[in-house]
């Protein structure tokens, strides 16, 4: 993942991340992966950003 991230520009990352989310099978699968791979503090930061008016 580190290698891919270092070689992909921001405009390319957006569709890549979108496709990753689609491959996971939906929001529930994304949340399950996020919960399994991150700390409660990090998940709280993600939730705050998602709820923020952008």
Coordinates of N, CA and C in Angstrom, one line a residue:
X1 N 0.8 -1.2 0.0 CA 0.0 0.0 0.0 C 0.9 1.3 0.0
X2 N 2.0 1.2 0.7 CA 2.9 2.4 0.8 C 3.4 2.7 -0.6
X3 N 3.8 1.6 -1.3 CA 4.4 1.8 -2.7 C 3.3 2.4 -3.6
X4 N 2.1 1.9 -3.6 CA 1.1 2.4 -4.4 C 0.8 3.9 -4.1
X5 N 0.7 4.2 -2.8 CA 0.3 5.6 -2.4 C 1.4 6.5 -2.9
X6 N 2.7 6.1 -2.8 CA 3.8 7.0 -3.2 C 3.8 7.3 -4.7
X7 N 3.2 6.4 -5.5 CA 3.3 6.5 -6.9 C 2.1 7.1 -7.6
X8 N 1.0 7.2 -6.8 CA -0.3 7.7 -7.4 C -0.5 9.1 -7.0
X9 N -0.9 10.0 -7.9 CA -1.2 11.4 -7.7 C -2.6 11.5 -7.1
X10 N -2.9 12.6 -6.4 CA -4.2 12.8 -5.8 C -5.3 12.6 -6.7
X11 N -5.3 13.2 -8.0 CA -6.5 12.9 -8.8 C -6.7 11.5 -9.1
X12 N -5.7 10.7 -9.1 CA -5.8 9.2 -9.3 C -6.2 8.5 -8.1
X13 N -5.9 9.0 -6.9 CA -6.2 8.4 -5.7 C -7.7 8.4 -5.4
X14 N -8.4 9.5 -5.8 CA -9.8 9.6 -5.5 C -10.6 8.4 -6.1
X15 N -10.4 8.2 -7.5 CA -11.2 7.1 -8.0 C -10.7 5.7 -7.5
X16 N -9.4 5.6 -7.1 CA -8.9 4.4 -6.6 C -9.5 4.1 -5.2
X17 N -9.6 5.1 -4.4 CA -10.3 4.9 -3.1 C -11.7 4.6 -3.3
X18 N -12.4 5.3 -4.2 CA -13.8 5.0 -4.5 C -14.0 3.5 -4.9
X19 N -13.1 3.1 -5.8 CA -13.2 1.7 -6.2 C -13.0 0.7 -5.1
X20 N -12.0 1.0 -4.3 CA -11.7 0.2 -3.1 C -13.0 0.0 -2.2
X21 N -13.7 1.1 -2.0 CA -14.9 1.1 -1.2 C -15.9 0.3 -1.9
X22 N -16.1 0.4 -3.2 CA -17.0 -0.5 -3.9 C -16.7 -2.0 -3.8
X23 N -15.4 -2.3 -3.9 CA -15.0 -3.7 -3.8 C -15.2 -4.3 -2.4
X24 N -15.1 -3.4 -1.4 CA -15.4 -3.9 0.0 C -16.8 -4.4 0.1
X25 N -17.7 -3.8 -0.6 CA -19.1 -4.3 -0.6 C -20.1 -3.3 0.1
X26 N -19.6 -2.2 0.4 CA -20.5 -1.2 1.0 C -20.0 -0.5 2.3
X27 N -20.8 0.4 2.8 CA -20.3 1.2 4.0 C -20.1 0.3 5.2
X28 N -20.9 -0.7 5.4 CA -20.7 -1.6 6.6 C -19.4 -2.3 6.5
X29 N -19.0 -2.8 5.4 CA -17.7 -3.4 5.2 C -16.5 -2.5 5.5
X30 N -16.7 -1.2 5.0 CA -15.7 -0.2 5.2 C -15.5 0.1 6.7
X31 N -16.6 0.2 7.4 CA -16.6 0.5 8.8 C -16.0 -0.7 9.6
X32 N -16.3 -1.9 9.2 CA -15.7 -3.1 9.8 C -14.2 -3.1 9.6
X33 N -13.7 -2.8 8.4 CA -12.3 -2.8 8.1 C -11.6 -1.7 8.9
X34 N -12.2 -0.5 9.0 CA -11.7 0.6 9.7 C -11.6 0.3 11.2
X35 N -12.7 -0.3 11.7 CA -12.7 -0.7 13.2 C -11.6 -1.7 13.5
X36 N -11.4 -2.7 12.6 CA -10.4 -3.7 12.8 C -8.9 -3.2 12.7
X37 N -8.7 -2.1 11.9 CA -7.4 -1.7 11.6 C -7.0 -0.3 12.3
X38 N -7.8 0.3 13.1 CA -7.4 1.6 13.6 C -7.9 1.7 15.1
X39 N -7.3 2.7 15.7 CA -7.6 3.0 17.1 C -9.0 3.8 17.2
X40 N -9.6 3.7 18.4 CA -10.8 4.5 18.6 C -10.6 6.0 18.3
X41 N -9.4 6.5 18.7 CA -9.2 7.9 18.5 C -9.2 8.3 17.0
X42 N -8.5 7.4 16.2 CA -8.5 7.6 14.8 C -9.9 7.6 14.2
X43 N -10.7 6.6 14.6 CA -12.0 6.4 14.1 C -12.9 7.7 14.4
X44 N -12.7 8.2 15.6 CA -13.4 9.4 16.0 C -13.0 10.6 15.1
X45 N -11.7 10.7 14.8 CA -11.3 11.8 13.9 C -12.0 11.6 12.5
X46 N -12.0 10.4 12.0 CA -12.6 10.1 10.7 C -14.1 10.5 10.8
X47 N -14.8 10.1 11.8 CA -16.2 10.4 12.0 C -16.5 11.9 12.0
X48 N -15.6 12.6 12.7 CA -15.8 14.1 12.8 C -15.6 14.7 11.4
X49 N -14.6 14.2 10.7 CA -14.4 14.8 9.4 C -15.5 14.5 8.4
X50 N -16.1 13.2 8.5 CA -17.2 12.9 7.6 C -18.5 13.7 7.9
X51 N -18.6 14.0 9.2 CA -19.8 14.8 9.6 C -19.7 16.3 9.4
X52 N -18.5 16.7 9.2 CA -18.2 18.1 9.0 C -18.7 18.6 7.6
X53 N -19.2 19.8 7.6 CA -19.6 20.4 6.3 C -18.4 20.7 5.5
X54 N -18.2 20.1 4.4 CA -17.1 20.4 3.5 C -17.4 21.3 2.4

